Amino acid sequence: MLCAANVQEAQDFALISHIATLKSRVPFIHFFDGFRTSHEINKIVPLADDTILDLMPQAEIDAHRARALNPEHPVIRGTSANPDTYFQSREATNPWYDAVYDQVEQAMMISLPRQVVSISRLNITGIRKRERVIILMGSAIGTCEEVVDELLTRGEKVGVLKVRLYRPFSAKHLLQALPGSVRSVAVLDRTKEPGAQAEPLYLDVMTALAEAFNNGERETLPRVIGGRYGLSSKEFGPDCVLAVFAELNAAKPKARFTVGIYDDVTNLSLPLPENTLPNSAKLEALFYGLGSDGSVSATKNNIKIIGNSTPWYAQGYFVYDSKKAGGLTVSHLRVSEQPIRSAYLISQADFVGCHQLQFIDKYQMAERLKPGGIFLLNTPYSGR
């Protein structure tokens, strides 16, 4: 299971997963966050068809096709297995899965020179002597990286460990990436397992650390806490990351928590601090429209023109409900000189456009405008 964190990785990992599955002969699932990544428009470095052709292992492709069911060379598959041999045959697959991690690494290494984005199976952002680390996978990685980069300039000893290859999970590489200086770890899962002791990624990390401690590979164990975030595309912004790092600094942090919501029932949520981080985007704009009025299509075209026709990096994300027409739509557009990692909604925009006059009485749009920003109202009235 290979997890892409952004639009660029969604393209790159699609190729990598194909190369890895052909070489390892193990099925792969290449996945990424629904809607936050799948419906985001972002400028990427595209892979040319000739490049893909050069990177694909033709010998493995031919071998894969030769293993297809064919009446010219029949084989028996899928027969029932009895208790006398089934267990042994299942365990005999272990070497194939043990080799997957290295196969993925090789696929990434041959793809890496072609791309400007650094990719690896599992790596960490931050300084060498980190004390507080967040471990997660998916689109929230970009948000965490933004916060970590800023906190490092303030002297904070923080980091984010990004999990790309989730299955098979390699405890060895996790321990190599996690410095011994780390004293507290927060593992974030974008899922909820009702009735379970904790969420899947947390259990994997905790098991790896506990086994390393029991085997004498680690002298001490860091404090590990687990949190849930982002269910059903719930917003996960820089303030959520700051809240997690603040919880890691607490004398008695919550062993299990949620972030991004206010939980007054089970009291698991973390209080969100004010986001005081500087904005990296050159321009941020919001466009309010009505479902089926053309606002989303127009803003999509605009951001594509900027991304394709200028050297600027452009990002577009569009919020609307499940109704086909008549609902509120909000388009979030960013333009920057650097690649945009902000996988969260715009809270304070340089430009706010309202395409529907009736929204003036329904929504507080001006509250999301920066001081000195521009508000554009589409109205049938003249300026006189």
XYZ file of C-alpha atoms in Angstrom, residues 145-376:
232
model
C 5.897 20.451 6.794
C 4.877 24.100 6.511
C 4.488 24.364 10.279
C 7.710 22.471 11.014
C 9.738 24.671 8.653
C 8.501 27.779 10.449
C 8.989 26.353 13.955
C 12.560 25.369 13.091
C 13.346 29.018 12.356
C 12.117 29.788 15.886
C 14.482 27.258 17.439
C 11.889 24.546 18.092
C 13.188 20.954 17.976
C 10.358 19.431 15.986
C 9.924 17.188 12.972
C 7.411 15.288 10.872
C 7.957 11.696 9.775
C 6.196 10.901 6.515
C 4.988 7.366 5.855
C 4.730 6.586 2.141
C 4.871 2.769 2.057
C 2.279 1.697 4.613
C 2.180 -2.015 3.799
C 4.386 -3.894 4.276
C 5.265 -1.801 7.316
C 9.012 -1.786 8.032
C 9.874 -1.343 11.703
C 13.580 -1.323 10.834
C 13.313 1.710 8.580
C 11.005 3.480 11.021
C 13.611 3.155 13.776
C 16.351 4.340 11.423
C 14.370 7.462 10.553
C 13.356 8.234 14.150
C 16.307 9.770 16.049
C 17.135 8.651 19.565
C 16.772 12.266 20.719
C 12.987 12.103 20.257
C 11.200 12.211 23.615
C 7.570 12.471 22.457
C 5.737 11.258 19.352
C 2.213 11.909 18.075
C 0.868 9.415 15.547
C -2.048 10.784 13.528
C -4.580 8.530 11.809
C -7.240 9.687 9.384
C -9.593 6.923 10.434
C -11.547 5.664 13.416
C -11.606 2.021 14.511
C -14.532 1.761 16.967
C -13.762 -0.654 19.765
C -10.055 -0.932 18.961
C -7.335 -0.024 21.437
C -6.040 2.542 18.954
C -5.885 3.328 15.250
C -3.799 1.244 12.780
C -0.764 3.475 12.206
C -0.443 4.177 15.930
C -0.439 0.452 16.694
C 2.236 -0.181 14.048
C 4.496 2.553 15.427
C 3.935 1.535 19.035
C 4.673 -2.121 18.280
C 7.880 -1.236 16.438
C 9.143 0.930 19.320
C 8.145 -1.566 22.022
C 9.844 -4.469 20.248
C 12.994 -2.407 19.727
C 13.052 -1.576 23.439
C 12.471 -5.196 24.470
C 15.216 -6.410 22.131
C 17.711 -3.869 23.443
C 17.831 -1.882 20.187
C 16.613 1.238 22.029
C 17.682 2.302 25.494
C 14.573 4.387 26.136
C 11.054 4.648 24.795
C 9.606 8.008 23.755
C 6.148 8.933 24.963
C 3.744 8.033 22.151
C 0.237 9.455 21.841
C -2.344 8.860 19.128
C -4.789 11.226 17.492
C -7.555 11.266 14.902
C -8.074 14.036 12.382
C -9.690 14.895 9.077
C -12.545 12.376 8.952
C -14.836 13.087 5.981
C -12.476 15.890 4.845
C -12.741 17.741 8.154
C -10.363 20.689 7.976
C -6.806 20.095 9.177
C -4.856 23.353 9.119
C -1.692 24.794 10.661
C -3.549 25.520 13.906
C -4.213 21.779 14.272
C -0.509 21.004 13.828
C 0.405 23.638 16.414
C -2.127 22.091 18.809
C -0.530 18.648 18.423
C 2.984 19.982 19.051
C 1.691 21.880 22.088
C 0.136 18.666 23.425
C 3.460 16.863 22.968
C 5.029 19.524 25.192
C 2.476 19.031 27.977
C 3.474 17.361 31.239
C 0.614 14.861 30.922
C -0.565 14.765 27.301
C -3.728 12.944 26.313
C -2.988 9.363 25.288
C -5.813 9.537 22.716
C -7.129 12.742 21.219
C -8.945 14.308 18.302
C -7.945 17.526 16.574
C -9.921 19.818 14.290
C -13.266 19.524 16.110
C -14.731 20.610 19.434
C -15.644 17.466 21.367
C -17.827 18.389 24.353
C -19.116 14.804 24.707
C -16.006 12.716 25.354
C -13.635 15.691 25.746
C -10.931 14.244 23.528
C -10.386 17.307 21.338
C -7.350 19.570 21.607
C -7.808 23.336 21.957
C -6.732 25.130 18.796
C -4.308 28.045 19.170
C -4.384 31.093 16.947
C -2.488 30.523 13.724
C 0.312 33.116 13.681
C 2.387 31.470 10.957
C 3.345 33.607 7.946
C 1.681 32.861 4.637
C 3.929 31.430 1.929
C 1.572 32.061 -1.012
C 1.953 35.202 -3.109
C -1.790 35.505 -3.670
C -4.796 33.816 -2.080
C -8.296 34.297 -3.446
C -11.812 33.138 -2.557
C -14.753 33.048 -4.948
C -18.293 32.547 -3.638
C -20.839 31.156 -6.055
C -24.069 29.212 -6.387
C -24.127 25.593 -7.496
C -24.451 25.386 -11.322
C -23.822 29.134 -11.858
C -20.455 28.452 -13.513
C -18.264 29.854 -10.739
C -16.360 26.619 -10.096
C -15.790 25.948 -13.803
C -14.578 29.497 -14.399
C -12.159 29.484 -11.481
C -10.851 26.066 -12.555
C -10.106 27.479 -15.985
C -8.423 30.532 -14.477
C -6.092 28.557 -12.230
C -5.217 26.181 -15.085
C -4.313 29.109 -17.337
C -2.048 30.567 -14.642
C -0.388 27.210 -14.022
C 0.097 26.323 -17.688
C 0.964 29.736 -19.130
C 3.139 31.338 -16.437
C 6.140 30.258 -14.322
C 3.997 30.636 -11.188
C 2.786 27.685 -9.156
C -0.999 27.533 -8.856
C -3.402 25.566 -6.675
C -7.163 25.269 -6.828
C -9.528 23.562 -4.409
C -13.296 23.756 -4.517
C -15.790 23.306 -1.698
C -19.412 22.414 -2.411
C -22.090 20.170 -0.970
C -23.761 17.080 -2.439
C -26.640 18.998 -4.059
C -26.248 19.281 -7.812
C -27.537 22.849 -7.970
C -28.464 25.711 -5.696
C -25.916 25.166 -2.926
C -23.019 27.369 -1.859
C -19.711 26.872 -3.665
C -16.412 28.356 -2.513
C -13.321 28.236 -4.724
C -9.938 28.476 -2.972
C -7.129 29.635 -5.275
C -3.448 30.104 -4.433
C -0.584 31.454 -6.549
C 3.040 31.266 -5.420
C 6.626 31.409 -6.644
C 7.336 28.101 -4.858
C 5.536 24.722 -4.944
C 2.360 24.957 -2.862
C 2.090 22.451 0.003
C -0.924 24.037 1.721
C -3.508 21.229 1.851
C -6.062 23.292 3.764
C -8.669 25.966 3.117
C -7.888 29.667 2.900
C -8.929 31.508 6.046
C -7.703 35.022 5.155
C -7.634 35.950 1.463
C -6.092 38.804 -0.503
C -9.079 38.789 -2.837
C -12.706 37.780 -2.246
C -15.162 37.617 -5.119
C -18.917 37.229 -4.607
C -20.848 36.130 -7.690
C -24.297 36.240 -6.070
C -25.779 39.448 -4.653
C -28.025 37.608 -2.182
C -24.970 36.226 -0.374
C -24.367 39.660 1.147
C -27.189 39.044 3.627
C -26.364 35.360 4.253
C -22.590 34.986 4.662
C -19.907 36.993 6.450
C -17.531 37.014 3.492
C -15.652 40.167 4.480
C -14.419 38.448 7.641
C -12.229 36.257 5.444
C -10.573 39.234 3.760
C -7.105 40.383 4.797
C -6.594 44.018 5.806
C -6.083 45.949 2.592
C -7.587 43.150 0.495
C -9.983 43.506 -2.430
C -13.677 42.580 -2.316
C -15.421 42.218 -5.679
